[in-house]
Short mmCIF file of C-alpha atoms and ligand atoms in Angstrom, two decimals:
data_model
loop_
_atom_site.label_atom_id
_atom_site.label_comp_id
_atom_site.label_asym_id
_atom_site.label_seq_id
_atom_site.Cartn_x
_atom_site.Cartn_y
_atom_site.Cartn_z
CA MET G 1 -5.73 -67.85 -49.01
CA LYS G 2 -3.26 -67.94 -46.64
CA ILE G 3 -5.15 -67.60 -42.94
CA LEU G 4 -3.26 -67.05 -39.49
CA LEU G 5 -6.05 -67.51 -36.38
CA ILE G 6 -5.31 -65.95 -32.92
CA GLY G 7 -7.04 -68.02 -30.01
CA THR G 8 -7.64 -71.21 -28.30
CA GLY G 9 -11.26 -71.67 -27.29
CA GLY G 10 -14.05 -73.06 -28.76
CA ARG G 11 -15.51 -70.08 -30.40
CA GLU G 12 -11.42 -70.11 -32.39
CA HIS G 13 -12.56 -73.65 -32.88
CA ALA G 14 -15.73 -72.81 -34.49
CA LEU G 15 -14.23 -70.44 -36.57
CA ALA G 16 -11.35 -72.74 -38.04
CA LEU G 17 -13.88 -74.89 -39.19
CA ALA G 18 -15.88 -72.73 -41.03
CA LEU G 19 -12.60 -70.99 -42.43
CA ASN G 20 -11.42 -74.46 -43.11
CA ALA G 21 -14.77 -74.90 -45.06
CA ASP G 22 -14.04 -72.16 -47.43
CA PRO G 23 -12.65 -73.00 -50.78
CA GLN G 24 -10.47 -70.42 -51.26
CA VAL G 25 -9.12 -71.18 -47.60
CA THR G 26 -5.78 -72.43 -48.57
CA ASP G 27 -3.70 -72.63 -45.18
CA LEU G 28 -4.50 -72.72 -42.38
CA TYR G 29 -2.91 -71.72 -39.31
CA ALA G 30 -3.47 -71.39 -35.65
CA MET G 31 -2.10 -69.77 -32.64
CA PRO G 32 -1.64 -71.21 -30.36
CA GLY G 33 -5.07 -73.19 -30.81
CA ASN G 34 -6.34 -76.52 -29.31
CA PRO G 35 -6.50 -80.64 -30.05
CA GLY G 36 -10.12 -79.76 -32.00
CA ILE G 37 -8.31 -76.75 -33.76
CA ALA G 38 -5.44 -79.37 -34.88
CA THR G 39 -7.79 -81.29 -36.72
CA VAL G 40 -8.27 -78.65 -39.40
CA ALA G 41 -5.23 -76.14 -38.96
CA GLN G 42 -1.48 -75.95 -38.18
CA LEU G 43 -0.64 -74.99 -35.08
CA VAL G 44 1.67 -72.35 -34.22
CA PRO G 45 3.47 -71.91 -30.86
CA GLY G 46 2.84 -68.35 -29.37
CA ASN G 47 0.16 -67.18 -26.75
CA GLY G 48 -0.99 -64.51 -29.26
CA GLN G 49 -1.27 -62.03 -26.89
CA ASP G 50 2.34 -60.09 -28.37
CA GLY G 51 1.60 -57.79 -31.22
CA GLU G 52 5.43 -58.25 -32.49
CA GLN G 53 5.42 -62.21 -32.21
CA VAL G 54 1.65 -62.26 -33.88
CA ALA G 55 2.96 -59.81 -37.05
CA GLN G 56 6.79 -62.06 -37.02
CA ALA G 57 4.74 -65.05 -37.19
CA ALA G 58 2.11 -63.93 -39.97
CA LYS G 59 5.40 -63.11 -42.56
CA ARG G 60 7.31 -65.75 -41.80
CA LEU G 61 3.99 -68.02 -42.88
CA GLY G 62 3.52 -65.74 -45.63
CA VAL G 63 -0.29 -65.38 -44.50
CA ASP G 64 -3.00 -62.71 -46.37
CA LEU G 65 -5.00 -62.51 -43.61
CA VAL G 66 -4.66 -62.19 -39.74
CA VAL G 67 -8.10 -63.34 -37.36
CA VAL G 68 -8.09 -62.28 -33.75
CA GLY G 69 -10.89 -64.35 -31.54
CA PRO G 70 -10.15 -63.14 -28.35
CA GLU G 71 -10.97 -59.46 -27.01
CA ALA G 72 -7.35 -59.35 -24.77
CA PRO G 73 -5.15 -59.21 -27.49
CA LEU G 74 -7.20 -56.63 -29.05
CA VAL G 75 -7.05 -54.61 -26.50
CA ALA G 76 -3.58 -55.13 -26.04
CA GLY G 77 -2.96 -53.62 -29.83
CA VAL G 78 -2.43 -57.01 -31.32
CA ALA G 79 -4.20 -55.39 -34.69
CA ASP G 80 -2.57 -52.80 -34.86
CA ALA G 81 1.19 -54.34 -35.30
CA VAL G 82 -0.07 -56.95 -37.70
CA ARG G 83 -1.43 -53.94 -40.21
CA ALA G 84 1.95 -52.12 -39.08
CA ALA G 85 3.81 -55.19 -40.82
CA GLY G 86 1.37 -54.33 -43.38
CA ILE G 87 -0.73 -57.56 -43.56
CA ALA G 88 -4.49 -57.37 -43.60
CA CYS G 89 -5.92 -57.74 -40.23
CA PHE G 90 -9.42 -58.60 -39.02
CA GLY G 91 -10.01 -57.16 -35.61
CA PRO G 92 -10.37 -53.98 -34.22
CA SER G 93 -7.15 -51.49 -33.70
CA ALA G 94 -6.75 -51.31 -29.76
CA ALA G 95 -8.12 -47.36 -29.80
CA ALA G 96 -11.60 -49.18 -31.30
CA ALA G 97 -11.40 -52.25 -28.95
CA GLN G 98 -12.26 -49.77 -26.02
CA LEU G 99 -15.98 -49.94 -26.81
CA GLU G 100 -15.42 -53.51 -25.00
CA GLY G 101 -12.24 -52.37 -22.86
CA SER G 102 -13.78 -49.97 -21.18
CA LYS G 103 -17.77 -49.81 -20.58
CA ALA G 104 -17.17 -46.01 -19.86
CA PHE G 105 -16.07 -45.44 -23.22
CA ALA G 106 -18.94 -47.54 -25.04
CA LYS G 107 -21.71 -45.51 -22.86
CA GLU G 108 -20.01 -42.08 -24.01
CA VAL G 109 -19.22 -43.20 -28.12
CA MET G 110 -22.99 -45.00 -27.84
CA GLN G 111 -24.70 -41.67 -26.29
CA GLN G 112 -22.51 -39.61 -29.03
CA ALA G 113 -23.74 -41.66 -31.07
CA GLY G 114 -27.49 -41.62 -30.39
CA VAL G 115 -27.88 -45.33 -29.87
CA PRO G 116 -30.44 -46.47 -27.32
CA THR G 117 -29.09 -48.39 -23.66
CA ALA G 118 -29.62 -48.38 -20.19
CA ARG G 119 -28.99 -44.68 -18.27
CA ALA G 120 -25.45 -45.38 -16.46
CA LEU G 121 -23.69 -43.54 -13.96
CA THR G 122 -19.34 -44.42 -14.01
CA CYS G 123 -18.75 -44.47 -9.96
CA HIS G 124 -14.36 -44.29 -8.97
CA ASN G 125 -15.46 -44.73 -4.89
CA GLN G 126 -18.24 -46.16 -2.57
CA GLY G 127 -19.19 -43.17 -1.83
CA GLU G 128 -20.58 -42.49 -5.35
CA LEU G 129 -21.59 -46.43 -5.96
CA ASP G 130 -23.85 -45.72 -3.08
CA ASP G 131 -25.80 -42.38 -4.20
CA ALA G 132 -25.77 -44.57 -7.48
CA LEU G 133 -27.63 -47.13 -5.97
CA ALA G 134 -29.68 -45.11 -4.29
CA GLU G 135 -30.55 -43.39 -7.35
CA PHE G 136 -31.29 -46.31 -9.73
CA GLY G 137 -33.28 -48.79 -6.88
CA ALA G 138 -32.93 -52.78 -7.34
CA PRO G 139 -32.51 -55.09 -9.72
CA TYR G 140 -29.23 -53.15 -9.13
CA VAL G 141 -26.89 -53.58 -12.06
CA VAL G 142 -22.93 -53.34 -11.25
CA LYS G 143 -20.56 -53.56 -13.83
CA GLU G 144 -16.44 -53.51 -13.78
CA ASP G 145 -15.31 -51.12 -16.36
CA GLY G 146 -12.58 -53.17 -17.69
CA LEU G 147 -12.19 -56.92 -19.14
CA ALA G 148 -13.63 -59.40 -16.97
CA ALA G 149 -14.33 -62.52 -19.29
CA GLY G 150 -17.97 -62.09 -19.05
CA LYS G 151 -17.79 -62.29 -15.07
CA GLY G 152 -17.54 -58.18 -13.85
CA VAL G 153 -21.32 -58.00 -13.72
CA VAL G 154 -23.84 -58.02 -10.65
CA VAL G 155 -27.51 -58.34 -11.39
CA THR G 156 -29.26 -58.65 -7.94
CA ASP G 157 -31.81 -57.56 -5.57
CA ASP G 158 -29.59 -57.69 -2.46
CA LEU G 159 -27.97 -54.37 -1.92
CA ALA G 160 -25.33 -55.93 0.11
CA GLN G 161 -23.89 -57.92 -2.39
CA ALA G 162 -24.05 -54.69 -4.87
CA ARG G 163 -21.93 -52.91 -2.49
CA GLN G 164 -19.59 -55.89 -2.06
CA HIS G 165 -19.28 -56.20 -5.89
CA GLY G 166 -18.12 -52.61 -6.22
CA ALA G 167 -15.74 -52.81 -2.63
CA ASP G 168 -13.80 -55.85 -4.63
CA ILE G 169 -13.65 -53.46 -8.12
CA PHE G 170 -12.28 -50.55 -5.82
CA ALA G 171 -10.26 -52.73 -3.91
CA ARG G 172 -8.49 -53.98 -7.44
CA GLY G 173 -7.91 -50.30 -8.06
CA GLY G 174 -10.56 -50.68 -10.87
CA LYS G 175 -13.95 -48.17 -11.30
CA LEU G 176 -17.22 -49.29 -12.23
CA ILE G 177 -20.60 -48.57 -14.03
CA VAL G 178 -23.85 -48.66 -12.18
CA GLU G 179 -26.73 -48.52 -14.88
CA GLU G 180 -30.20 -49.19 -15.07
CA PHE G 181 -32.05 -52.42 -15.18
CA LEU G 182 -33.08 -53.67 -18.24
CA ASP G 183 -36.03 -56.07 -18.53
CA GLY G 184 -36.65 -58.15 -21.49
CA PRO G 185 -35.25 -61.32 -23.50
CA GLU G 186 -31.56 -60.54 -24.59
CA VAL G 187 -30.13 -61.15 -28.03
CA SER G 188 -26.76 -61.19 -29.59
CA LEU G 189 -26.31 -60.14 -32.83
CA PHE G 190 -22.87 -60.05 -35.05
CA CYS G 191 -21.91 -57.31 -36.94
CA VAL G 192 -18.81 -57.81 -39.27
CA CYS G 193 -17.72 -54.10 -39.99
CA ASP G 194 -14.78 -52.82 -42.33
CA GLY G 195 -15.24 -49.03 -41.32
CA LYS G 196 -17.76 -47.94 -42.80
CA THR G 197 -19.87 -50.95 -44.09
CA VAL G 198 -22.09 -53.37 -41.60
CA VAL G 199 -23.11 -56.59 -42.50
CA PRO G 200 -25.12 -58.87 -39.95
CA LEU G 201 -25.02 -62.45 -39.23
CA ALA G 202 -28.12 -64.12 -37.71
CA PRO G 203 -29.14 -63.54 -34.22
CA ALA G 204 -28.65 -65.63 -31.54
CA GLN G 205 -29.27 -66.23 -28.08
CA ASP G 206 -27.07 -67.21 -25.06
CA PHE G 207 -27.27 -68.47 -21.43
CA LYS G 208 -25.34 -66.22 -18.98
CA ARG G 209 -25.71 -67.73 -16.10
CA ALA G 210 -24.26 -71.13 -14.91
CA LEU G 211 -27.30 -73.02 -13.50
CA ASP G 212 -30.66 -73.83 -14.83
CA GLY G 213 -33.58 -71.72 -14.51
CA ASP G 214 -30.98 -68.77 -14.63
CA LYS G 215 -29.72 -69.33 -11.37
CA GLY G 216 -25.93 -69.06 -10.27
CA PRO G 217 -23.39 -66.18 -11.03
CA ASN G 218 -22.55 -65.48 -14.54
CA THR G 219 -20.09 -66.65 -16.70
CA GLY G 220 -18.76 -66.48 -19.93
CA GLY G 221 -21.92 -68.34 -21.58
CA MET G 222 -23.07 -72.21 -21.18
CA GLY G 223 -25.19 -72.41 -23.99
CA ALA G 224 -26.48 -70.83 -27.10
CA TYR G 225 -29.32 -71.04 -30.00
CA SER G 226 -29.86 -69.83 -33.80
CA PRO G 227 -31.86 -68.80 -35.37
CA LEU G 228 -34.53 -66.90 -32.84
CA PRO G 229 -37.80 -68.06 -33.71
CA TRP G 230 -39.65 -65.45 -31.27
CA ALA G 231 -37.71 -62.74 -32.63
CA PRO G 232 -38.85 -59.84 -35.27
CA ALA G 233 -38.17 -61.25 -38.60
CA ASP G 234 -36.85 -57.78 -39.14
CA ILE G 235 -34.58 -57.88 -35.71
CA ALA G 236 -31.28 -57.91 -37.93
CA GLU G 237 -32.05 -54.55 -39.98
CA GLN G 238 -33.09 -53.07 -36.87
CA VAL G 239 -30.12 -53.33 -35.11
CA VAL G 240 -27.92 -52.60 -38.06
CA ALA G 241 -29.52 -49.10 -38.46
CA GLN G 242 -30.32 -48.26 -34.79
CA VAL G 243 -26.75 -49.41 -33.32
CA ALA G 244 -24.09 -50.78 -35.48
CA LEU G 245 -24.09 -48.54 -38.35
CA PRO G 246 -24.79 -45.47 -35.96
CA THR G 247 -21.66 -46.56 -33.85
CA VAL G 248 -19.82 -47.55 -36.60
CA GLN G 249 -19.99 -44.06 -38.02
CA GLN G 250 -19.60 -42.37 -34.74
CA MET G 251 -15.85 -44.34 -34.22
CA ALA G 252 -14.70 -43.17 -37.99
CA ARG G 253 -15.53 -39.46 -36.96
CA ARG G 254 -13.28 -40.22 -34.12
CA GLY G 255 -10.93 -41.06 -36.03
CA THR G 256 -10.84 -44.74 -34.96
CA PRO G 257 -12.94 -46.72 -37.38
CA PHE G 258 -14.04 -50.21 -36.42
CA THR G 259 -12.75 -53.22 -38.55
CA GLY G 260 -13.50 -56.38 -37.01
CA LEU G 261 -16.42 -57.85 -35.34
CA LEU G 262 -18.95 -55.76 -33.41
CA TYR G 263 -20.99 -57.57 -31.00
CA CYS G 264 -23.86 -56.28 -30.00
CA GLY G 265 -25.39 -57.36 -26.74
CA LEU G 266 -29.35 -56.23 -26.96
CA ALA G 267 -31.65 -56.26 -24.81
CA LEU G 268 -35.78 -55.99 -26.03
CA THR G 269 -37.30 -54.01 -23.85
CA SER G 270 -40.94 -52.99 -23.40
CA LYS G 271 -39.71 -49.28 -24.46
CA GLY G 272 -37.65 -51.37 -27.68
CA LEU G 273 -34.18 -52.43 -28.42
CA ARG G 274 -31.42 -51.43 -26.35
CA VAL G 275 -27.81 -51.99 -25.69
CA VAL G 276 -26.37 -53.97 -22.74
CA GLU G 277 -22.88 -54.51 -24.46
CA PHE G 278 -20.70 -54.36 -26.85
CA ASN G 279 -18.09 -56.71 -27.51
CA VAL G 280 -15.17 -56.30 -30.04
CA ARG G 281 -15.13 -59.68 -31.23
CA PHE G 282 -17.10 -62.87 -32.00
CA GLY G 283 -18.71 -64.22 -28.95
CA ASP G 284 -18.31 -67.43 -27.33
CA PRO G 285 -20.71 -69.67 -27.24
CA GLU G 286 -22.87 -67.42 -29.90
CA THR G 287 -20.18 -68.15 -32.37
CA GLN G 288 -20.20 -72.36 -32.48
CA VAL G 289 -24.48 -71.80 -33.65
CA VAL G 290 -24.15 -68.59 -35.87
CA LEU G 291 -21.52 -70.60 -37.80
CA ALA G 292 -22.67 -73.99 -37.88
CA ARG G 293 -25.18 -72.19 -39.84
CA LEU G 294 -23.44 -69.94 -42.54
CA ARG G 295 -23.05 -71.39 -45.87
CA SER G 296 -21.27 -67.96 -47.52
CA PRO G 297 -17.69 -68.34 -47.05
CA LEU G 298 -16.41 -67.11 -43.80
CA GLY G 299 -12.62 -66.20 -45.00
CA GLN G 300 -13.25 -64.27 -47.60
CA LEU G 301 -15.75 -62.17 -45.55
CA LEU G 302 -13.27 -61.60 -42.93
CA GLU G 303 -11.14 -60.89 -46.01
CA ALA G 304 -13.28 -58.57 -47.69
CA ALA G 305 -14.13 -56.38 -43.53
CA ALA G 306 -10.37 -56.86 -43.55
CA THR G 307 -9.67 -55.10 -46.32
CA GLY G 308 -12.19 -52.10 -46.89
CA LYS G 309 -14.50 -54.48 -49.44
CA LEU G 310 -17.54 -55.23 -47.44
CA ALA G 311 -19.60 -52.86 -49.80
CA GLY G 312 -19.43 -55.76 -52.62
CA PHE G 313 -19.96 -58.50 -50.41
CA GLY G 314 -23.31 -60.13 -51.57
CA PRO G 315 -25.61 -61.14 -48.72
CA LEU G 316 -24.93 -64.17 -46.69
CA ALA G 317 -26.45 -67.53 -47.12
CA TRP G 318 -27.95 -69.58 -44.27
CA ASP G 319 -28.29 -73.04 -43.88
CA GLU G 320 -32.31 -73.25 -42.79
CA GLN G 321 -31.32 -75.60 -40.38
CA ALA G 322 -31.63 -74.16 -36.22
CA ALA G 323 -28.19 -74.61 -34.59
CA VAL G 324 -28.45 -75.31 -30.38
CA CYS G 325 -24.92 -75.54 -28.68
CA VAL G 326 -24.71 -76.77 -25.01
CA VAL G 327 -21.15 -75.55 -22.44
CA LEU G 328 -19.74 -78.44 -20.41
CA ALA G 329 -18.25 -76.96 -17.62
CA SER G 330 -15.38 -78.30 -15.71
CA ALA G 331 -15.65 -78.80 -11.44
CA GLY G 332 -15.94 -75.34 -9.67
CA TYR G 333 -16.49 -73.29 -12.77
CA PRO G 334 -17.10 -70.33 -12.67
CA LYS G 335 -15.36 -70.24 -9.19
CA LYS G 336 -12.33 -72.07 -9.86
CA ALA G 337 -12.28 -74.60 -12.72
CA ARG G 338 -10.35 -77.90 -11.69
CA LYS G 339 -7.94 -79.00 -14.86
CA GLY G 340 -6.53 -82.49 -15.76
CA ASP G 341 -9.89 -84.89 -15.76
CA GLU G 342 -10.21 -87.14 -18.57
CA ILE G 343 -13.13 -86.95 -21.03
CA THR G 344 -14.04 -89.49 -23.08
CA GLY G 345 -17.11 -90.32 -25.75
CA ILE G 346 -16.35 -87.37 -28.41
CA ASP G 347 -15.55 -90.00 -31.24
CA GLN G 348 -19.33 -91.53 -29.83
CA ALA G 349 -20.85 -87.95 -29.88
CA GLU G 350 -19.60 -86.97 -33.27
CA GLN G 351 -21.14 -90.43 -34.71
CA LEU G 352 -24.69 -89.27 -34.37
CA ALA G 353 -26.68 -87.63 -37.14
CA GLY G 354 -26.20 -83.77 -36.87
CA VAL G 355 -23.82 -83.31 -33.86
CA HIS G 356 -20.52 -81.85 -33.76
CA VAL G 357 -17.92 -81.09 -30.92
CA ILE G 358 -16.48 -77.95 -30.33
CA HIS G 359 -13.55 -78.23 -28.15
CA ALA G 360 -12.96 -75.13 -25.92
CA GLY G 361 -10.32 -75.91 -22.61
CA THR G 362 -8.99 -79.25 -23.64
CA ALA G 363 -5.43 -80.37 -23.85
CA ARG G 364 -3.28 -83.60 -24.64
CA GLU G 365 -2.26 -85.08 -21.97
CA GLY G 366 0.04 -88.67 -23.52
CA GLU G 367 -2.86 -90.80 -25.19
CA SER G 368 -5.86 -88.78 -23.24
CA LEU G 369 -7.67 -85.90 -23.71
CA VAL G 370 -8.29 -83.47 -20.40
CA SER G 371 -9.47 -80.52 -19.30
CA SER G 372 -7.21 -77.65 -19.36
CA GLY G 373 -9.68 -74.61 -18.43
CA GLY G 374 -13.79 -73.34 -16.99
CA ARG G 375 -15.78 -74.27 -20.40
CA VAL G 376 -14.04 -77.28 -21.68
CA LEU G 377 -16.08 -78.08 -24.86
CA ALA G 378 -19.50 -77.54 -26.68
CA VAL G 379 -21.75 -80.06 -27.74
CA VAL G 380 -23.48 -78.02 -31.21
CA GLY G 381 -26.74 -80.12 -32.66
CA LEU G 382 -28.09 -79.30 -36.07
CA GLY G 383 -31.92 -79.87 -37.03
CA GLN G 384 -34.81 -79.12 -38.41
CA GLY G 385 -35.95 -76.37 -35.43
CA VAL G 386 -34.40 -75.34 -32.17
CA ALA G 387 -36.18 -78.39 -30.59
CA ALA G 388 -34.87 -81.11 -32.74
CA ALA G 389 -31.63 -79.56 -32.76
CA ARG G 390 -31.55 -79.21 -29.07
CA ALA G 391 -32.44 -83.06 -28.83
CA ARG G 392 -29.31 -83.82 -31.31
CA ALA G 393 -27.05 -81.53 -28.95
CA TYR G 394 -27.91 -83.26 -25.25
CA ALA G 395 -28.06 -86.40 -27.20
CA GLY G 396 -24.85 -86.18 -27.70
CA MET G 397 -23.41 -84.89 -24.64
CA GLU G 398 -24.76 -88.05 -22.68
CA LYS G 399 -22.36 -89.79 -24.80
CA ILE G 400 -19.95 -87.18 -23.46
CA SER G 401 -18.25 -87.93 -19.74
CA LEU G 402 -16.11 -85.80 -17.74
CA PRO G 403 -15.52 -86.35 -13.97
CA GLN G 404 -17.59 -83.94 -12.15
CA GLY G 405 -18.34 -81.12 -15.30
CA HIS G 406 -21.48 -79.89 -15.31
CA TYR G 407 -24.34 -78.55 -18.11
CA ARG G 408 -27.30 -77.13 -17.87
CA SER G 409 -30.31 -78.91 -18.79
CA ASP G 410 -32.36 -75.86 -20.17
CA ILE G 411 -30.55 -74.38 -22.89
CA ALA G 412 -32.78 -73.28 -25.69
CA LYS G 413 -35.81 -74.76 -23.77
CA ALA G 414 -39.40 -73.79 -25.11
CA LYS G 415 -38.02 -71.32 -27.06
CA ALA G 416 -39.16 -73.53 -30.43
P1 AMP M 1 -22.41 -57.56 -19.92
O1 AMP M 1 -21.15 -57.97 -19.56
O2 AMP M 1 -22.48 -56.65 -19.91
O3 AMP M 1 -22.76 -58.30 -21.31
O4 AMP M 1 -23.68 -57.94 -18.76
C1 AMP M 1 -23.39 -59.61 -18.22
C2 AMP M 1 -24.86 -59.77 -18.20
O5 AMP M 1 -25.89 -59.10 -17.58
C3 AMP M 1 -25.91 -59.75 -19.57
O6 AMP M 1 -25.76 -60.45 -20.39
C4 AMP M 1 -27.49 -59.29 -18.99
O7 AMP M 1 -27.73 -60.77 -18.39
C5 AMP M 1 -27.07 -59.01 -17.53
N1 AMP M 1 -26.98 -57.38 -17.54
C6 AMP M 1 -25.96 -56.93 -17.87
N2 AMP M 1 -26.37 -55.33 -17.90
C7 AMP M 1 -27.83 -55.44 -17.64
C8 AMP M 1 -29.18 -54.85 -17.26
N3 AMP M 1 -28.88 -52.93 -17.12
N4 AMP M 1 -29.98 -55.26 -17.29
C9 AMP M 1 -30.20 -56.28 -16.92
N5 AMP M 1 -29.27 -57.28 -17.33
C10 AMP M 1 -28.15 -56.98 -17.25
N1 LIG M 2 -21.46 -65.19 -25.15
C1 LIG M 2 -20.86 -63.88 -24.66
C2 LIG M 2 -19.64 -62.74 -24.74
O1 LIG M 2 -19.08 -63.76 -25.44
O2 LIG M 2 -18.85 -62.14 -24.32
#
């Protein structure tokens, strides 16, 4: 099987490693990829955002399947262009990608499907915002409606900050939703979907705040671990039954079937599980830990989803080890990330048992490897139990240096 993978981040490096490990995958291409992906795939020029360009490349390369990593090309309709060219694609249509592209749309579908989520109000101006903030009270949850790379959400007790976040969104011409605060631990569950059937992967948890102790601003994600020893043993089945399957069925009824990865971001509250958000692609950095443990062939799984044959796909096999990943971010992230700093020590980290490094924002500059984005890389540790995996991830991180790079020291701490 020949596969073209679209994307450039840590999630795509993790996808590339798992696709490359599938014995049926003979040729792996990546557009545009990154220096880590280049070790297992042939890089293809292009930004991956333009459907025609991706479809042309897929035809020229003669691939059987296109796998789209990030949300932006999905929302822009890249999967539609690939399918129109007669090539199978793992990733939803632009219409179905609105589950992530618009939080208001996602709320509407959840309401129709009877999926439990926080009560929410859509606001178009400051007056509506003030009314909604007064109705829900603190802690305030204010979310930009469109795509914002994980940075469009403010959760705060400070009314002025909640109002200011809203004012910034309105000033850009956007709309927002205000919703009920959900307490309780968060779980990310990835569901592979073929329009009708849902196959869940192993649950993971990510760490969204920039600083230790869940302080600082929200980021794209600073670390993750899987499995979740504290979660109910049947969490995946519960989420499929209460959330993923009803959503996939509702999307089919609406005439916009969902084929691809439905990322269910959940809070396990005292009143039961609630959806915090949907994404329409693998999570970053949860993918780095989930796929590190997957023993079933990923290429065959994604192809079965893309061609409507998931019902025949047997139960998934998992490594019994736990995985923990810690993200190294560049100076200034998430506000304004500095680029061009030299990264050293990756080889030394990977010499340690049970450690591998995932590239995200890295680039080659002559002989050296430099930072080229906010989240630069992630160190993944595998071990018997979360504590052992965590120790390995941090031992690996200590070998790596990046001027003024920063990472959290409490990823998966006390989660064993
Ligand atoms: P989202 O982009 O919707 O996933 O929000 C980003 C993060 O903000 C989530 O992972 C939560 O940590 C937090 N968050 C979002 N919605 C809520 C909510 N209703 N109650 C509490 N925290 C939330
Ligand atoms: N880790 C959160 C996300 O991928 O949206």
